[in-house]
C-alpha positions as semicolon CSV with decimal commas, in nm:
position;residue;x (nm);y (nm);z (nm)
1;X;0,000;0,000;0,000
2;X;0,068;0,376;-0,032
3;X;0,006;0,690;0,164
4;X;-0,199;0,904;-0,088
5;X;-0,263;0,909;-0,458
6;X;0,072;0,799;-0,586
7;X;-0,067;0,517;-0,763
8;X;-0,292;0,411;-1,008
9;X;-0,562;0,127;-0,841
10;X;-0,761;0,336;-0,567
11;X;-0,962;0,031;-0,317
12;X;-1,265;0,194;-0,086
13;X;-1,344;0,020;0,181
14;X;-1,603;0,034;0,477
15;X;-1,450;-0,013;0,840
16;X;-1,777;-0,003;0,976
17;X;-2,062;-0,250;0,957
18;X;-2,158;-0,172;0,613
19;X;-2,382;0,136;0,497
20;X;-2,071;0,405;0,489
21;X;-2,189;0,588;0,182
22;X;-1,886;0,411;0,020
23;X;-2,082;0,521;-0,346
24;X;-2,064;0,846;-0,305
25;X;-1,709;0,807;-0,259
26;X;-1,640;0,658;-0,555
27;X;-1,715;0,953;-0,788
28;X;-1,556;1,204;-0,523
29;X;-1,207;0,964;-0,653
30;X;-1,329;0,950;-1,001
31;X;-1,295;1,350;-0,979
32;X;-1,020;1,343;-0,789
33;X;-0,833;1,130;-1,073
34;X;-0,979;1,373;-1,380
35;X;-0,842;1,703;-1,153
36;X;-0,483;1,530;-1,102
37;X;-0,414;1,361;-1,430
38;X;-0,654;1,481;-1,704
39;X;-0,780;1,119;-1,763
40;X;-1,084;0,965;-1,634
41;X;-1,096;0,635;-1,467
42;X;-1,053;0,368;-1,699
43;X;-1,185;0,061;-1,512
44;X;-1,437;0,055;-1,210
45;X;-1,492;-0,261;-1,056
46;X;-1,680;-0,453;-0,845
47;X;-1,470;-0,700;-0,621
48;X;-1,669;-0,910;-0,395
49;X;-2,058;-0,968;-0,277
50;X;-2,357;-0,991;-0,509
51;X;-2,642;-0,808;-0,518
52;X;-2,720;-0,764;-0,145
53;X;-2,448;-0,436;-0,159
54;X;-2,642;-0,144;-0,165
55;X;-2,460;0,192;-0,331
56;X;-2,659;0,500;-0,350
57;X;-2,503;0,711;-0,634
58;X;-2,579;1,009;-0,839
59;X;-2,942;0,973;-0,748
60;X;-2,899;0,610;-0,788
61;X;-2,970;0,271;-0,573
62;X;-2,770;-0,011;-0,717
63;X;-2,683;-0,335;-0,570
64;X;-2,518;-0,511;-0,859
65;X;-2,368;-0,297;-1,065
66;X;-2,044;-0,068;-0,956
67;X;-2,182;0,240;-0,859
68;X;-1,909;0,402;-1,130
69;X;-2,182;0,316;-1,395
70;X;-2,332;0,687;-1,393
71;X;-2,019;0,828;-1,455
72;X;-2,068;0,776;-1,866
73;X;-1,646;0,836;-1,921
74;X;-1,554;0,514;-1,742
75;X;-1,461;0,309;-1,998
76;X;-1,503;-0,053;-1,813
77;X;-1,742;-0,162;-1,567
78;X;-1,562;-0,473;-1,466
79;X;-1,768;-0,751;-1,253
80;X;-1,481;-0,987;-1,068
81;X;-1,433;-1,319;-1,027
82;X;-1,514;-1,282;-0,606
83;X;-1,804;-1,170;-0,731
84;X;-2,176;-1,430;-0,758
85;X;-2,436;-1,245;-0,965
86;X;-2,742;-1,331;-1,099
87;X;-2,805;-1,275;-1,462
88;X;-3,166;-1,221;-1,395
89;X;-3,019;-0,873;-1,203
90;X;-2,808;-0,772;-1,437
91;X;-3,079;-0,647;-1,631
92;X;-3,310;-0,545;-1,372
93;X;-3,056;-0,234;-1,318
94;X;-2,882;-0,235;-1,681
95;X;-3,216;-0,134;-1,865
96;X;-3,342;0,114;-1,644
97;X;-3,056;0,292;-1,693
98;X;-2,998;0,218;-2,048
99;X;-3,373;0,394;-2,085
100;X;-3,244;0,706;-1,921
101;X;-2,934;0,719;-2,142
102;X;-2,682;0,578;-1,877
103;X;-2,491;0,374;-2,119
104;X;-2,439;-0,055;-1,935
105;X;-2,402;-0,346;-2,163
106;X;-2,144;-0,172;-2,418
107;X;-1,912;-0,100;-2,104
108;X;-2,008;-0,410;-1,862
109;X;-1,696;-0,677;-1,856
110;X;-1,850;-0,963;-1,672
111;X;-1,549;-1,183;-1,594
112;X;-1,558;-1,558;-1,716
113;X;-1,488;-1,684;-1,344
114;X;-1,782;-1,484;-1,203
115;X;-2,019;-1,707;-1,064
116;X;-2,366;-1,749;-1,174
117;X;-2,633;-1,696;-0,856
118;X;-2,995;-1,832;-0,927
119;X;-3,364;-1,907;-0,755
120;X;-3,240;-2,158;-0,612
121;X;-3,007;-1,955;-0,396
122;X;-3,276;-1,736;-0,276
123;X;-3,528;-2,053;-0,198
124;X;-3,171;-2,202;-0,001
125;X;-3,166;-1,847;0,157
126;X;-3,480;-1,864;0,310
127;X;-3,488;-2,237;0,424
128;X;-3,171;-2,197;0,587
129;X;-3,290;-1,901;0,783
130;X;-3,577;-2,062;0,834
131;X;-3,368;-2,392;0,984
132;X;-3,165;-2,189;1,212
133;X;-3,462;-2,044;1,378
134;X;-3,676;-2,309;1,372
135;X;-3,550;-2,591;1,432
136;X;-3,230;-2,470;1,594
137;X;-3,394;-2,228;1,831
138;X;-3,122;-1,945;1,694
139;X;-3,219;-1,565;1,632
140;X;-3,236;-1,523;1,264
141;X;-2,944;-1,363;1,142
142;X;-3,080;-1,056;0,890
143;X;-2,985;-1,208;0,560
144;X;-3,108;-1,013;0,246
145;X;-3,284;-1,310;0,125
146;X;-3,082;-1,252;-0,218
147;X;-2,903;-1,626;-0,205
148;X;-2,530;-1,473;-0,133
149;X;-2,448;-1,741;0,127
150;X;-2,564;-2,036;-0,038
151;X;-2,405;-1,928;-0,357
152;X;-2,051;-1,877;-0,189
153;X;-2,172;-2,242;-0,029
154;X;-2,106;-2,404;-0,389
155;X;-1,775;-2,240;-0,403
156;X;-1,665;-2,360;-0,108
157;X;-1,798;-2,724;-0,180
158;X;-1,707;-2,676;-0,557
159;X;-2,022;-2,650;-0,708
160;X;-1,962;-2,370;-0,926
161;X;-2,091;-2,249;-1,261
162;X;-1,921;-1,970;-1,371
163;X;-2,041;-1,711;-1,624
164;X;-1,846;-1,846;-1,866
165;X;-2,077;-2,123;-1,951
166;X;-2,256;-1,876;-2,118
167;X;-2,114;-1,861;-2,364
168;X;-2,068;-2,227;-2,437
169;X;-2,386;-2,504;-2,559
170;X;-2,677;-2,514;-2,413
171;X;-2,649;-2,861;-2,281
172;X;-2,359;-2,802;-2,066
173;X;-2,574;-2,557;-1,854
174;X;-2,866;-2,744;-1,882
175;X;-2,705;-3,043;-1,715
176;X;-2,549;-2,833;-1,430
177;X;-2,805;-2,607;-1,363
178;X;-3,074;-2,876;-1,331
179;X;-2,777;-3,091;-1,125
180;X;-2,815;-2,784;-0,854
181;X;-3,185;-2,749;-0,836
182;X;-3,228;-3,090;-0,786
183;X;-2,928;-3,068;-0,528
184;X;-3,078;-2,758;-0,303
185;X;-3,418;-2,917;-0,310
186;X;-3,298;-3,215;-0,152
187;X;-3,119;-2,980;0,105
188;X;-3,469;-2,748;0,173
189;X;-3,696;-3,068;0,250
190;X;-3,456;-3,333;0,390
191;X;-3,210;-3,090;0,581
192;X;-3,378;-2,791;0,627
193;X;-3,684;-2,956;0,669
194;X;-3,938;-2,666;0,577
195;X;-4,258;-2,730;0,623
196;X;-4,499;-2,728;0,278
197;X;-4,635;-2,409;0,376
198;X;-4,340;-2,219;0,396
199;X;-4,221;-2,337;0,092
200;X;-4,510;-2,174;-0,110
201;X;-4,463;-1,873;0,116
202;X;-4,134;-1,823;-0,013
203;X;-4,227;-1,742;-0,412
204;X;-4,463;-1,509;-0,248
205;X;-4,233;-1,342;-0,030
206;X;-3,935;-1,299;-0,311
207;X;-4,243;-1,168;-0,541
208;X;-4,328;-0,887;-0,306
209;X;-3,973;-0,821;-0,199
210;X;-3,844;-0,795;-0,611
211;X;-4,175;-0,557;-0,699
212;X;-4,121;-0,356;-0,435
213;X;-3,764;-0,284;-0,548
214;X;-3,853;-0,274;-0,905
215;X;-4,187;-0,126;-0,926
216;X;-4,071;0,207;-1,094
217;X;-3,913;0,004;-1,406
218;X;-4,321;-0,168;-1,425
219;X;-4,468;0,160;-1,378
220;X;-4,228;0,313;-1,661
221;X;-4,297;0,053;-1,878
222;X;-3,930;-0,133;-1,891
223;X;-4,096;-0,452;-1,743
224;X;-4,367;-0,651;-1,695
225;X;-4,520;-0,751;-1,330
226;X;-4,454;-1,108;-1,414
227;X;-4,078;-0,982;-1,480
228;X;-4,061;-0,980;-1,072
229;X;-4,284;-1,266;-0,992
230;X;-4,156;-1,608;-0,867
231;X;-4,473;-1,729;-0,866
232;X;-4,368;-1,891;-1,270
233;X;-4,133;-2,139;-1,115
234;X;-4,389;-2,290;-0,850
235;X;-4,489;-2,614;-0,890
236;X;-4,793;-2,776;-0,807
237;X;-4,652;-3,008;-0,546
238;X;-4,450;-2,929;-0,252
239;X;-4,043;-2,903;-0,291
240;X;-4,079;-2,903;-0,641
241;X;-3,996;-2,612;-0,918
242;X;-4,066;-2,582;-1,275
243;X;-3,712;-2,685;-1,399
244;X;-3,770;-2,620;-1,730
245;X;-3,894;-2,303;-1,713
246;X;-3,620;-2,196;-1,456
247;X;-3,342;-2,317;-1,709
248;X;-3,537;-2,160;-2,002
249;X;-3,531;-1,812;-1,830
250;X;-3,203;-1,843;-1,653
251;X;-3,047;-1,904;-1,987
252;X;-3,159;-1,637;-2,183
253;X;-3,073;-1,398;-1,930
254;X;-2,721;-1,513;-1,956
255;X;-2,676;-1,557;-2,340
256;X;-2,769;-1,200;-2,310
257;X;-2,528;-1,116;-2,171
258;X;-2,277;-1,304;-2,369
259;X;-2,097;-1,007;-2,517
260;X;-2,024;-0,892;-2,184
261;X;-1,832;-1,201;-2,059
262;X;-1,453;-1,155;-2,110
263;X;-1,110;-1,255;-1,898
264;X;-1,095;-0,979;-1,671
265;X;-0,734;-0,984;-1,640
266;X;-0,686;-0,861;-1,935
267;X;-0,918;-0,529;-1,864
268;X;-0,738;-0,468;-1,547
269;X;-0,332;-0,534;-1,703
270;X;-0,448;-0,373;-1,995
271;X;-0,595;-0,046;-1,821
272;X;-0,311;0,010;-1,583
273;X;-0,039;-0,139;-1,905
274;X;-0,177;0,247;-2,064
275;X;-0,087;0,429;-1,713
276;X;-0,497;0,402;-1,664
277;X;-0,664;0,460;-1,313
278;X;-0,845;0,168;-1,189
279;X;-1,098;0,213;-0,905
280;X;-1,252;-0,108;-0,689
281;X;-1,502;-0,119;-0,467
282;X;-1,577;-0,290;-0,184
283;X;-1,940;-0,401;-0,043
284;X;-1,995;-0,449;0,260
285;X;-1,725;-0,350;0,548
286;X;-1,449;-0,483;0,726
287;X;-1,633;-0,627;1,034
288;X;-1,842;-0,794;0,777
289;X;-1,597;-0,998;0,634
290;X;-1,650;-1,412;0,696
291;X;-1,368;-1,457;0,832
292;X;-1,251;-1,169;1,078
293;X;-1,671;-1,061;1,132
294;X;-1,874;-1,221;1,377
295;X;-2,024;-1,549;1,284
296;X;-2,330;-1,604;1,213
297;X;-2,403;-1,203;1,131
298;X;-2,105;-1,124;0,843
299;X;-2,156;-1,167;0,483
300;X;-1,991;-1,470;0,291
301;X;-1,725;-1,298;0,108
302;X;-1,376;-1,092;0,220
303;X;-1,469;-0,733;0,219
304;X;-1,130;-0,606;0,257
305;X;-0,815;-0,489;0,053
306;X;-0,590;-0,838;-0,010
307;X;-0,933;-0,952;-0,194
308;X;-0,885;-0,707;-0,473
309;X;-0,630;-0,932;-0,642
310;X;-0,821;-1,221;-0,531
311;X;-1,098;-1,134;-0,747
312;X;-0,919;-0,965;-1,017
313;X;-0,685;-1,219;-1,055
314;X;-0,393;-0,994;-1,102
315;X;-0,054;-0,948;-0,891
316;X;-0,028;-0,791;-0,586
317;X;0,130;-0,388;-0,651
318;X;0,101;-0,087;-0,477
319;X;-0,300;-0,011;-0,421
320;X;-0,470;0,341;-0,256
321;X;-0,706;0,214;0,011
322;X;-0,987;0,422;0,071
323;X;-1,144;0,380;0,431
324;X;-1,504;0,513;0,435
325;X;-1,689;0,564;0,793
326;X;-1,972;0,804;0,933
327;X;-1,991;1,004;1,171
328;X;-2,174;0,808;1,370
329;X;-2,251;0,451;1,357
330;X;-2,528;0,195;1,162
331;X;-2,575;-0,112;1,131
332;X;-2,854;-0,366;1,036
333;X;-2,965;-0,671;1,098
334;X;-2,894;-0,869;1,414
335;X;-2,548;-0,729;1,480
336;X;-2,484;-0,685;1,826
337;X;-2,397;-0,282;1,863
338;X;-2,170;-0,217;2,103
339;X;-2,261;0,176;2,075
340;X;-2,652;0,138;2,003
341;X;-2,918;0,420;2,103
342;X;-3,208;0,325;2,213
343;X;-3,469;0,493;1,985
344;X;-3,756;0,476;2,296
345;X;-3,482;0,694;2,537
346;X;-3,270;0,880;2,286
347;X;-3,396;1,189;2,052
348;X;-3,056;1,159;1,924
349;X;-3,183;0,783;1,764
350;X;-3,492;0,924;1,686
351;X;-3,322;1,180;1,438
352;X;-3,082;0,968;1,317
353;X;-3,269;0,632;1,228
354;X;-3,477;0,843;1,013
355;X;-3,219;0,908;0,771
356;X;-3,098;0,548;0,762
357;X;-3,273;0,306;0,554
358;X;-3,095;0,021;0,401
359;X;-3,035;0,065;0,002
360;X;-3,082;-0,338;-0,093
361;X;-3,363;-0,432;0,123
362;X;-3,507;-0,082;0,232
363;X;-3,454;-0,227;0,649
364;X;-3,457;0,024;0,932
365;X;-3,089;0,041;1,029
366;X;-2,971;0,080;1,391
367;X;-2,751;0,402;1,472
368;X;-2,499;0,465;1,735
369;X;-2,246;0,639;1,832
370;X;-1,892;0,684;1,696
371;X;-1,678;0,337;1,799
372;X;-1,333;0,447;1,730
373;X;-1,218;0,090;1,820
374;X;-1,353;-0,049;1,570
375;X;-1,206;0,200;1,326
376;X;-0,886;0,174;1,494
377;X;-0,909;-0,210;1,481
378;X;-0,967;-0,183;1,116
379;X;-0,688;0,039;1,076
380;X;-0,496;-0,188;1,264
381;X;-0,554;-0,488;1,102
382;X;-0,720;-0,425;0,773
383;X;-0,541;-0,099;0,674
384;X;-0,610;0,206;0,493
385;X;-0,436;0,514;0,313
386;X;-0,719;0,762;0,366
387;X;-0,997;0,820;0,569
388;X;-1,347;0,958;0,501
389;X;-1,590;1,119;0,753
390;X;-1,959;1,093;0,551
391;X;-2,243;1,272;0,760
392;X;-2,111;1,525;0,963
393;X;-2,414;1,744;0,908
394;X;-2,666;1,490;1,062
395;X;-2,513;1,559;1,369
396;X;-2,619;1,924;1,421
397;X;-2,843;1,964;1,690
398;X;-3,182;2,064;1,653
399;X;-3,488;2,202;1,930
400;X;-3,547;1,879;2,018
401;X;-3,204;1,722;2,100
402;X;-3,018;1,770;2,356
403;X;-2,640;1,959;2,293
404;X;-2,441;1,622;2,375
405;X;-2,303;1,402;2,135
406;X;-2,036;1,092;2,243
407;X;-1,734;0,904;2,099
408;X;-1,639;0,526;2,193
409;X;-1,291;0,513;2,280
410;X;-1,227;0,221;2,470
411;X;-1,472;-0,074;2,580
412;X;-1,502;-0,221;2,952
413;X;-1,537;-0,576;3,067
414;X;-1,795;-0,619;3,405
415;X;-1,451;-0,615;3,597
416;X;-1,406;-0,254;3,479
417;X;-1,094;-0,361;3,258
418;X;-1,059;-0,142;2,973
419;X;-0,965;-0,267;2,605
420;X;-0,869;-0,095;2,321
421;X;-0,891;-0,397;2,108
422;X;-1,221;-0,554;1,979
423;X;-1,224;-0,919;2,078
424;X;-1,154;-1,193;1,794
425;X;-1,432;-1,402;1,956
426;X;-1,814;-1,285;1,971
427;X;-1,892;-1,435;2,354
428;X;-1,619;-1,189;2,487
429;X;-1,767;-0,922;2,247
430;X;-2,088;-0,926;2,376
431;X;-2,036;-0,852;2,723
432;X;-1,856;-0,519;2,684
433;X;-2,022;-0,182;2,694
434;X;-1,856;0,178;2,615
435;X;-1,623;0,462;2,725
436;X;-1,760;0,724;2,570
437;X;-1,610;1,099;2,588
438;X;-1,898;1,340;2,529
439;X;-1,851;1,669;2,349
440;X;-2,074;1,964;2,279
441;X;-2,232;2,016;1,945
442;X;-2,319;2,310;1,779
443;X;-2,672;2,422;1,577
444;X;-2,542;2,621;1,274
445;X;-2,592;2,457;0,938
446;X;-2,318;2,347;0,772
447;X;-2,437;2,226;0,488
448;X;-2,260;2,499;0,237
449;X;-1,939;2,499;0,453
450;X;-1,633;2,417;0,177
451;X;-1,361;2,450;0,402
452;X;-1,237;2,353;0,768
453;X;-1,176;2,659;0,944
454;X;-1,543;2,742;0,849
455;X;-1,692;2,490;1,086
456;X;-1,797;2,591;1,392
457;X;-1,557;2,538;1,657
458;X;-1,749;2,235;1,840
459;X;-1,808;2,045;1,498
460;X;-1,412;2,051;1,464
461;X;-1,294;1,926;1,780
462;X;-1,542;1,661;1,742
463;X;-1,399;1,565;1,393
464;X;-1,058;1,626;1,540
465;X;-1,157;1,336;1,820
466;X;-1,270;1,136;1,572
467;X;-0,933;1,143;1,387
468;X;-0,707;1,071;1,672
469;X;-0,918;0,841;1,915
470;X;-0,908;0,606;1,559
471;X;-0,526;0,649;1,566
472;X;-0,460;0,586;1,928
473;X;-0,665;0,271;1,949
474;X;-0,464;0,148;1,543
475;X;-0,067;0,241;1,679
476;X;0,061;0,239;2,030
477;X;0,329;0,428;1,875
478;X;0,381;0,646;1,549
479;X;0,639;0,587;1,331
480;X;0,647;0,883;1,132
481;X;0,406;1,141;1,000
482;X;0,417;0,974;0,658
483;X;0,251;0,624;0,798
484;X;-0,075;0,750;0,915
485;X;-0,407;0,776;0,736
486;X;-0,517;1,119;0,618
487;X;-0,869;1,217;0,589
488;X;-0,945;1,283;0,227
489;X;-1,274;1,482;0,286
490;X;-1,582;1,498;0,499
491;X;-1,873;1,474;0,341
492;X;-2,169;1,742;0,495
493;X;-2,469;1,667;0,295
494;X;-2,607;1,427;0,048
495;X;-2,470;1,597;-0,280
496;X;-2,123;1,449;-0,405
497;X;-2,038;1,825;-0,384
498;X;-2,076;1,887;-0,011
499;X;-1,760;1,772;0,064
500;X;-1,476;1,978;0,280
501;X;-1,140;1,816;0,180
502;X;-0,922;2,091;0,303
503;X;-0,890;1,922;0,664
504;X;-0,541;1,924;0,842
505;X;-0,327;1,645;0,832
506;X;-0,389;1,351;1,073
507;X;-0,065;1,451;1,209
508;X;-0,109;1,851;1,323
509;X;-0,463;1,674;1,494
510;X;-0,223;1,442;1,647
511;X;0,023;1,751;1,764
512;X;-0,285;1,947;1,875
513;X;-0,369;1,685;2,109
514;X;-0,084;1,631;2,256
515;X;-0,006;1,963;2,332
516;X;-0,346;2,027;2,507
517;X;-0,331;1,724;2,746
C-alpha cells in the first residue's frame, strides 16, 4: 500500500458495519483522478458480494452494478471473479438505466470466473434461515434473502458455474443447472426440513420483496409484473420447481449477456499497461468480512483490501485504500452494537434512524455512536491510506435534542478492565459496553461549509476526536508522519459536492492533542 494518490488502483473500503456511503465516494475519486491527471478512470470494478451491496449514487440505488456506472467516461465496468451475480439482475438495473441514457451493456466486462447466482439460492436463503430459527432455536441472522451465502456455499464445496458457460452449448448448462436445483431441493426438504407451507410462502415473499424494489421500471414501462414474480417457477406439489422453465429463463438472461463475458485480467493489465486509473469497490465493510466478522451475522465474502487481487486475478502492486466511515454509527440486521441508542430513550436515535434506511432491502438500520475501536481495529488490522468522515451534518443539533453528542474510545469488561482492542471471539464481544467521551455540538448549518476553518468550533474538535481516538486505538506508537491515514474529505450533505477536503493532516490533529493534554 501507499500513503496518498501515488498510484494508479484506488480500493474503498467500509470499516464499519456496512452502509458508509462508500458510493458516493467513488465519484468524489473519479474527480479526484480527472483534476490530477486529465484522464478519467478507466476501469471501475466490483470485487466481492452480489447483489445484497447497496450503493446509492448520483441519485442512484444499485446493488449489482459498480456504482461508477453513472459516470458515462468510465470506460469498463468490470464484474470480478469474487463476485456471484445473478443474470436475472443484471438487467433489472442495466435497462433502467440504459432507458435514461446511462450507457451498461457496451461498457459491462463480466469476468468468465464470475459465478452465476440463481432461484435456487434465494429458496436455499430462506430455508436456511428458516432452519436456524426453527428448528435450531437461533435468532435469525438478517440475511437479504438474495441467495449470497448459499451461492458462496457451492464455491466452497465446488459446485460452481461460472459465467463463462454462457457462452458455451446449451447442454452443458442445462445439465449443471438442473444438477443444482435438484441438489438444493434435496437440502430445503430433507435438511432444512421446511414445512410445505413455507415453501409456497417463499415465491410469495421474493415476489413482493423484487416488486417492491422494481416497481418504478413496471410503472415506466421497462418490465412486466410477471418480470418480478416467482410465482412462474412454482410447482404444483410441494419441494418441487418448474425446472424447465427456470433453465429456459435463466439461460436467456445469460446468453444476453454473452458479449459482456470476457477474462478480466486482461481489462485490469491492460488499463493500468496504458498508465490508466483503476478504481474497486468494496461491499460491505471490514467487520463484515466471513472470516474476521462475527459469525453467524457477516456476509460470505472478504470485504477487505488483499481480496482485490483475489478477485481480479492480477498481482499484488502498490494499491490506494480508501477507508469510508460516518460520523456516527449503523448497522442492520442482528449485529450486536456495542454503541446502540435506544430509539424509545434517545432523541438523538430518533433523528438519526430516520435518515438510515438500508439501500438493498429498504430495512430500518440501527444508529450509534462513533466506535473508534472499531475503526482503529480496522486500521490496525485491515489498513487504509485515507480516511473519510460521511455525515457530519446529521449531527447538528436541533430544538429537540439535547447539545451532547459521544465518541467510543475504549470498551469495559464487568470487571471494569478497559480494552482498546475488539475481541476476535463474539462471547467476549458481547459482554462489553462503552467509554464514551462526550462533546458539545453546535446548531449552525453546515451544509454549504467548503472548508475547515469554516466549521464551527465544536463540529471541529469533534472531527478532530474522531481522527485521533481512531489512531490511538490502530498504533501504540507512530512511526512517522508519513505512515498514518489522512482524511481525504468529509462529506456534509447528500450531494457528491458537499464535501470539505481541506482538513489538516492527521498529524497537526495528532500535535494538537498532545499539546493540550
Amino acid at each position: 500500500m501507499k500513503n496518498g494518490n501515488n498510484t494508479s488502483i484506488t480500493t474503498v473500503l467500509g470499516i464499519s458495519m456496512g452502509d458508509e456511503g462508500k458510493g458516493r465516494v467513488v465519484h468524489e475519486i473519479m474527480d479526484g483522478v480527472l483534476q490530477s491527471t486529465g484522464q478519467h478512470v478507466d476501469c471501475v470494478m466490483k470485487v466481492n458480494g452480489g447483489a445484497n451491496a447497496g450503493h446509492t449514487a448520483a441519485g442512484l440505488k444499485l446493488n449489482l452494478l459498480p456504482s461508477g456506472v453513472s459516470n458515462p467516461e468510465v470506460t469498463n465496468l468490470l464484474i470480478g471473479s469474487g463476485v456471484v451475480a445473478d443474470p436475472r439482475k443484471f438487467h433489472w438495473e442495466a435497462k433502467p438505466l440504459e432507458a435514461i441514457n446511462i450507457s451498461v451493456y457496451p461498457r459491462l466486462r463480466i469476468d468468465q470466473r464470475c459465478q452465476v447466482s440463481d432461484l435456487t439460492h434465494r429458496l436455499l436463503d430462506l430455508s436456511w434461515e428458516s432452519y436456524r430459527v426453527n428448528q435450531l432455536g437461533q435468532q435469525n441472522r438478517g440475511s437479504t434473502a438474495r441467495g449470497i451465502s448459499p451461492a458462496y456455499n457451492d464455491e466452497t464445496g465446488q459446485w460452481q458455474i461460472f459465467f463463462s458457460i454462457f457462452t458455451q452449448d446449451r447442454k452443458i448448462f442445462a445439465n449443471k443447472f438442473r444438477e443444482r436445483i435438484a441438489r438444493a431441493l434435496d437440502t430445503i426438504k430433507y435438511v432444512c426440513k421446511i414445512t410445505e407451507n413455507e415453501w409456497f410462502s417463499f415465491f410469495d415473499l421474493l415476489s413482493k420483496a423484487e416488486s417492491n424494489a422494481n416497481h418504478a421500471s413496471v410503472e415506466n414501462g421497462i418490465f412486466s409484473e410477471d418480470e418480478f414474480s416467482f410465482e412462474k417457477f412454482k410447482a404444483n406439489e410441494p419441494f418441487m420447481i418448474d425446472a424447465e422453465k427456470a433453465e429456459e429463463i435463466y439461460w436467456e438472461a445469460g446468453v444476453k449477456l454473452r458479449d459482456c463475458i470476457t477474462d478480466g485480467r486482461k481489462t485490469l493489465l491492460n488499463s493500468l499497461d496504458n498508465g490508466r486509473s483503476v478504481l474497486a469497490e468494496f461491499g460491505q465493510s471490514y467487520w463484515l468480512d466471513k472470516r474476521h466478522g462475527f459469525t453467524p451475522n457477516v456476509t460470505a465474502s472478504h470485504t477487505f483490501g488483499a481480496e482485490f487481487f483475489m478477485s481480479a486475478g492480477i498481482p499484488l502492486q502498490s494499491v490506494n485504500q480508501v477507508g469510508c466511515c460516518k460520523a456516527y454509527d449503523t448497522k442492520v440486521g442482528t449485529h450486536h452494537f456495542i454503541t446502540k441508542l435506544d430509539p424509545s430513550k434517545s432523541s438523538w436515535a430518533q433523528k438519526l434512524s430516520k435518515l438510515e434506511f438500508g439501500t438493498s432491502t429498504g430495512r430500518q438500520r440501527m444508529v450509534g455512536w462513533f466506535d473508534a475501536v472499531e475503526k482503529g481495529n480496522a486500521l490496525k488490522y485491515g489498513g487504509f491510506d485515507e480516511l473519510v468522515i460521511n455525515k457530519l451534518d446529521a449531527l447538528t443539533i436541533d430544538r429537540e435534542l439535547d447539545g451532547k453528542i459521544k465518541i467510543c474510545t475504549a470498551y469495559k469488561y464487568p470487571d471494569g478492565e478497559l480494552t482498546l482492542e475488539v475481541p476476535r471471539d463474539e462471547h467476549a464481544r458481547v459482554v462489553l459496553t462503552p467509554v464514551y467521551e462526550e462533546f458539545s455540538g453546535w446548531s449552525e448549518d453546515i451544509t454549504n461549509v467548503r472548508a475547515f476553518k469554516d466549521l464551527p468550533e465544536n463540529a471541529k474538535i469533534y472531527v478532530s476526536r474522531m481522527i485521533t481516538s481512531v489512531i490511538e486505538v490502530a498504533y501504540s506508537k507512530i512511526k512517522d508522519e508519513a505512515s498514518l491515514p489522512n482524511v481525504r474529505f468529509i462529506g456534509v450533505g447528500p450531494d457528491p459536492r458537499q464535501i470539505i477536503s481541506d482538513v489538516p493532516k492527521t498529524y497537526e490533529f495528532i500535535k494538537d492533542r498532545n499539546q493540550n493534554r
